CSV table of C-alpha atoms and ligand atoms in Angstrom, one decimal:
chain,number,residue,atom,x,y,z
Y,1251,UNK,CA,7.2,20.3,-4.6
Y,1252,UNK,CA,6.1,19.9,-8.2
Y,1253,UNK,CA,4.1,22.8,-9.5
Y,1254,UNK,CA,0.6,21.9,-10.5
Y,1255,UNK,CA,0.8,20.8,-14.1
Y,1256,UNK,CA,0.1,17.7,-16.2
Y,1257,UNK,CA,-1.2,15.8,-13.2
Y,1258,UNK,CA,-3.7,18.4,-12.3
Y,1259,UNK,CA,-4.9,18.6,-15.9
Y,1260,UNK,CA,-5.3,14.8,-16.1
Y,1261,UNK,CA,-7.3,14.9,-12.9
Y,1262,UNK,CA,-9.6,17.5,-14.2
Y,1263,UNK,CA,-10.0,15.7,-17.5
Y,1264,UNK,CA,-10.8,12.3,-15.8
Y,1265,UNK,CA,-13.2,13.9,-13.3
Y,1266,UNK,CA,-15.2,15.4,-16.3
Y,1267,UNK,CA,-15.4,11.8,-17.7
Y,1268,UNK,CA,-16.3,9.7,-14.6
Y,1269,UNK,CA,-17.9,6.5,-15.8
Y,1270,UNK,CA,-16.9,7.2,-19.4
Y,1271,UNK,CA,-14.2,5.3,-21.4
Y,1272,UNK,CA,-11.4,7.6,-22.5
Y,1273,UNK,CA,-8.3,6.9,-24.6
Y,1274,UNK,CA,-4.6,7.4,-24.0
Y,1275,UNK,CA,-4.6,10.0,-26.7
Y,1276,UNK,CA,-7.3,12.0,-24.9
Y,1277,UNK,CA,-5.3,11.8,-21.7
Y,1278,UNK,CA,-2.1,12.8,-23.4
Y,1279,UNK,CA,-3.9,15.8,-25.0
Y,1280,UNK,CA,-5.3,16.8,-21.6
Y,1281,UNK,CA,-1.9,16.5,-20.0
Y,1282,UNK,CA,-0.5,19.1,-22.4
Y,1283,UNK,CA,3.1,19.8,-21.3
Y,1284,UNK,CA,5.5,17.0,-20.3
Y,1285,UNK,CA,3.7,14.6,-22.6
Y,1286,UNK,CA,6.0,11.7,-21.8
Y,1287,UNK,CA,4.9,11.8,-18.2
Y,1288,UNK,CA,1.2,11.2,-18.6
Y,1289,UNK,CA,1.3,7.4,-18.1
Y,1290,UNK,CA,3.3,7.9,-14.9
Y,1291,UNK,CA,0.8,10.5,-13.6
Y,1292,UNK,CA,-2.1,8.1,-14.2
Y,1293,UNK,CA,-0.2,5.4,-12.4
Y,1294,UNK,CA,0.4,7.7,-9.4
Y,1295,UNK,CA,-3.3,8.5,-9.3
Y,1296,UNK,CA,-4.1,4.8,-9.2
Y,1297,UNK,CA,-1.4,3.7,-6.8
Y,1298,UNK,CA,-0.8,6.6,-4.5
Y,1299,UNK,CA,-4.1,8.4,-4.5
Y,1300,UNK,CA,-6.4,5.4,-4.9
Y,1301,UNK,CA,-8.3,6.6,-7.9
Y,1302,UNK,CA,-10.4,3.7,-9.3
Y,1303,UNK,CA,-9.0,4.0,-12.9
Y,1304,UNK,CA,-9.5,0.8,-14.8
Y,1305,UNK,CA,-7.4,-0.4,-17.7
Y,1306,UNK,CA,-7.7,-3.4,-20.0
Y,1307,UNK,CA,-5.9,-5.3,-17.3
Y,1308,UNK,CA,-8.8,-4.8,-14.9
Y,1309,UNK,CA,-11.7,-5.0,-17.2
Y,1310,UNK,CA,-12.4,-7.2,-20.2
Y,1311,UNK,CA,-14.6,-4.5,-21.7
Y,1312,UNK,CA,-11.6,-2.2,-22.1
Y,1313,UNK,CA,-9.1,-2.3,-25.0
Y,1314,UNK,CA,-5.4,-1.5,-24.5
Y,1315,UNK,CA,-5.0,2.3,-24.4
Y,1316,UNK,CA,-8.5,2.8,-22.9
Y,1317,UNK,CA,-9.0,4.0,-19.4
Y,1318,UNK,CA,-12.1,4.3,-17.2
Y,1319,UNK,CA,-12.4,6.3,-14.0
Y,1320,UNK,CA,-15.1,4.1,-12.5
Y,1321,UNK,CA,-16.5,6.5,-9.9
Y,1322,UNK,CA,-15.6,9.6,-7.9
Y,1323,UNK,CA,-12.1,9.1,-6.4
Y,1324,UNK,CA,-11.6,9.2,-2.6
Y,1325,UNK,CA,-10.4,12.4,-0.9
Y,1326,UNK,CA,-6.7,12.4,-1.2
Y,1327,UNK,CA,-6.1,13.0,2.5
Y,1328,UNK,CA,-8.2,10.2,3.8
Y,1329,UNK,CA,-6.7,7.0,2.4
Y,1330,UNK,CA,-3.1,6.1,1.8
Y,1331,UNK,CA,-2.2,3.1,-0.2
Y,1332,UNK,CA,0.5,0.5,-0.3
Y,1333,UNK,CA,1.8,-0.1,-3.8
Y,1334,UNK,CA,1.6,-3.9,-3.8
Y,1335,UNK,CA,-2.1,-4.1,-3.3
Y,1336,UNK,CA,-4.5,-3.6,-6.2
Y,1337,UNK,CA,-7.0,-0.8,-6.3
Y,1338,UNK,CA,-9.8,-3.3,-6.3
Y,1339,UNK,CA,-8.5,-5.2,-3.3
Y,1340,UNK,CA,-8.0,-1.9,-1.3
Y,1341,UNK,CA,-11.5,-0.9,-2.1
Y,1342,UNK,CA,-12.9,-4.2,-0.9
Y,1343,UNK,CA,-10.9,-4.0,2.4
Y,1344,UNK,CA,-12.0,-0.5,3.1
Y,1345,UNK,CA,-15.6,-1.3,2.3
Y,1346,UNK,CA,-15.6,-4.4,4.5
Y,1347,UNK,CA,-14.0,-2.5,7.3
Y,1348,UNK,CA,-16.4,0.5,6.9
Y,1349,UNK,CA,-13.5,2.9,6.4
Y,1350,UNK,CA,-12.7,2.4,10.1
Y,1351,UNK,CA,-9.4,1.6,11.7
Y,1352,UNK,CA,-9.7,-1.9,13.0
Y,1353,UNK,CA,-7.5,-1.2,16.0
Y,1354,UNK,CA,-8.8,2.1,17.5
Y,1355,UNK,CA,-12.1,2.6,15.7
Y,1356,UNK,CA,-11.3,6.0,14.2
Y,1357,UNK,CA,-12.8,6.6,10.7
Y,1358,UNK,CA,-11.2,8.2,7.7
Y,1359,UNK,CA,-11.5,12.0,8.0
Y,1360,UNK,CA,-11.9,11.9,11.9
Y,1361,UNK,CA,-9.4,13.9,13.8
Y,1362,UNK,CA,-6.8,11.6,15.5
Y,1363,UNK,CA,-6.5,12.8,19.1
Y,1364,UNK,CA,-2.9,11.5,19.2
Y,1365,UNK,CA,-1.6,13.6,16.3
Y,1366,UNK,CA,-4.3,16.2,16.0
Y,1367,UNK,CA,-4.4,15.5,12.2
Y,1368,UNK,CA,-7.1,14.0,10.0
Y,1369,UNK,CA,-7.1,10.2,10.0
Y,1370,UNK,CA,-5.6,8.6,7.0
Y,1371,UNK,CA,-6.3,4.9,6.5
Y,1372,UNK,CA,-3.7,2.4,5.4
Y,1373,UNK,CA,-4.1,-1.1,4.4
Y,1374,UNK,CA,-2.3,-3.3,6.9
Y,1375,UNK,CA,-1.4,-7.0,6.9
Y,1376,UNK,CA,-2.9,-9.0,9.7
Y,1377,UNK,CA,0.0,-11.5,9.4
Y,1378,UNK,CA,3.0,-9.5,8.3
Y,1379,UNK,CA,4.4,-10.1,4.8
Y,1380,UNK,CA,7.8,-10.9,6.3
Y,1381,UNK,CA,6.1,-13.8,8.1
Y,1382,UNK,CA,4.5,-15.1,4.9
Y,1383,UNK,CA,1.2,-13.2,5.1
Y,1384,UNK,CA,-0.4,-12.7,1.7
Y,1385,UNK,CA,-1.9,-9.7,-0.1
Y,1386,UNK,CA,-5.4,-11.2,0.1
Y,1387,UNK,CA,-8.7,-10.0,1.6
Y,1388,UNK,CA,-8.7,-12.3,4.6
Y,1389,UNK,CA,-5.2,-11.1,5.6
Y,1390,UNK,CA,-5.8,-7.3,5.2
Y,1391,UNK,CA,-7.4,-4.7,7.3
Y,1392,UNK,CA,-7.8,-0.9,7.5
Y,1393,UNK,CA,-5.5,0.8,10.0
Y,1394,UNK,CA,-5.0,4.5,10.7
Y,1395,UNK,CA,-1.4,5.8,10.5
Y,1396,UNK,CA,-0.9,5.8,14.3
Y,1397,UNK,CA,-2.0,2.1,14.7
Y,1398,UNK,CA,-0.2,1.1,11.5
Y,1399,UNK,CA,3.0,2.4,13.0
Y,1400,UNK,CA,2.3,0.6,16.3
Y,1401,UNK,CA,1.7,-2.6,14.4
Y,1402,UNK,CA,5.0,-2.3,12.7
Y,1403,UNK,CA,6.8,-1.9,16.0
Y,1404,UNK,CA,5.1,-5.1,17.3
Y,1405,UNK,CA,6.2,-7.1,14.3
Y,1406,UNK,CA,9.7,-5.7,14.6
Y,1407,UNK,CA,10.0,-6.7,18.3
Y,1408,UNK,CA,13.1,-8.8,18.9
Y,1409,UNK,CA,12.8,-12.5,19.7
Y,1410,UNK,CA,13.3,-13.1,23.4
Y,1411,UNK,CA,15.6,-15.4,25.3
Y,1412,UNK,CA,13.0,-18.1,26.1
Y,1413,UNK,CA,11.9,-18.3,22.5
Y,1414,UNK,CA,15.5,-18.5,21.2
Y,1415,UNK,CA,16.5,-21.2,23.6
Y,1416,UNK,CA,13.4,-23.2,22.9
Y,1417,UNK,CA,14.2,-23.0,19.1
Y,1418,UNK,CA,17.8,-24.0,19.7
Y,1419,UNK,CA,16.7,-27.0,21.9
Y,1420,UNK,CA,14.4,-28.2,19.1
Y,1421,UNK,CA,17.2,-28.2,16.6
Y,1422,UNK,CA,19.5,-31.1,15.8
Y,1423,UNK,CA,22.7,-31.5,17.7
Y,1424,UNK,CA,24.7,-30.5,14.6
Y,1425,UNK,CA,22.8,-27.3,14.2
Y,1426,UNK,CA,23.1,-26.5,17.9
Y,1427,UNK,CA,26.8,-26.9,17.6
Y,1428,UNK,CA,26.9,-24.7,14.5
Y,1429,UNK,CA,25.0,-22.0,16.4
Y,1430,UNK,CA,27.4,-22.4,19.3
Y,1431,UNK,CA,30.4,-22.1,16.9
Y,1432,UNK,CA,28.9,-19.0,15.3
Y,1433,UNK,CA,28.3,-17.3,18.7
Y,1434,UNK,CA,31.8,-18.2,19.9
Y,1435,UNK,CA,33.4,-16.6,16.8
Y,1436,UNK,CA,31.1,-13.6,17.0
Y,1437,UNK,CA,31.7,-12.9,20.7
Y,1438,UNK,CA,35.2,-14.2,20.9
Y,1439,UNK,CA,34.7,-16.7,23.7
Y,1440,UNK,CA,37.0,-19.6,24.1
W,2953,LIG,ZN1,-6.1,3.4,14.6
C-alpha cells in the first residue's frame, strides 16, 4: 500500500476549498512531494473515489488549469465507480435510484447480510455493454457489489442448445454448412 502522501494532502487542500475554484499551481503546491503525480491523484479522486471535481471540460465557467470541488465528496467506502461513466452521470444515477441497490434494496452504508460488510454501490448496465448497452442514464442503475456480481454471472451464462439450433436454422444454407464444417474440423467427425 502507498503511504499517505501527496493524495492525502490534495484531499485536505480540496476539502478546505469546497465550492471554490482552485488552480493547478495551488494543487501542486499542496501535493508537496512527488510533484509530477498530482494530476494522476486528482484523476483518481474523480474516477475511483467519485469526488465531484470539475475541470474546464465539465464547466464552461472554468479555465484550463482550474479545478472546483463542487460539494462534499461521498464516503469512500460507500460508492465504487466504473471508469467509463462520468462523475456527473454517476451522480444522476445514484440520485435517481436513491443510493439504493435496484435488485435487493440495500442502501449505501447498510450492512450486507451476505458478506457482513458495508454495502458499496456500483453503477451497473441494465443492458450489458457487450450486448450494445450504452453509458446513458436510461441504461444505468445502482447495484450493490453482491448483486452486481450476480448480474455479471447472468450475462456470462452460456447460450443453450435450443437457442443455438434456432439461430443456426435461421441462417442461410451456406452459413449452416460453414458452421457444420467448422464443427467437423473442431471435433474431428467424419
Ligand atoms: Zn443488491
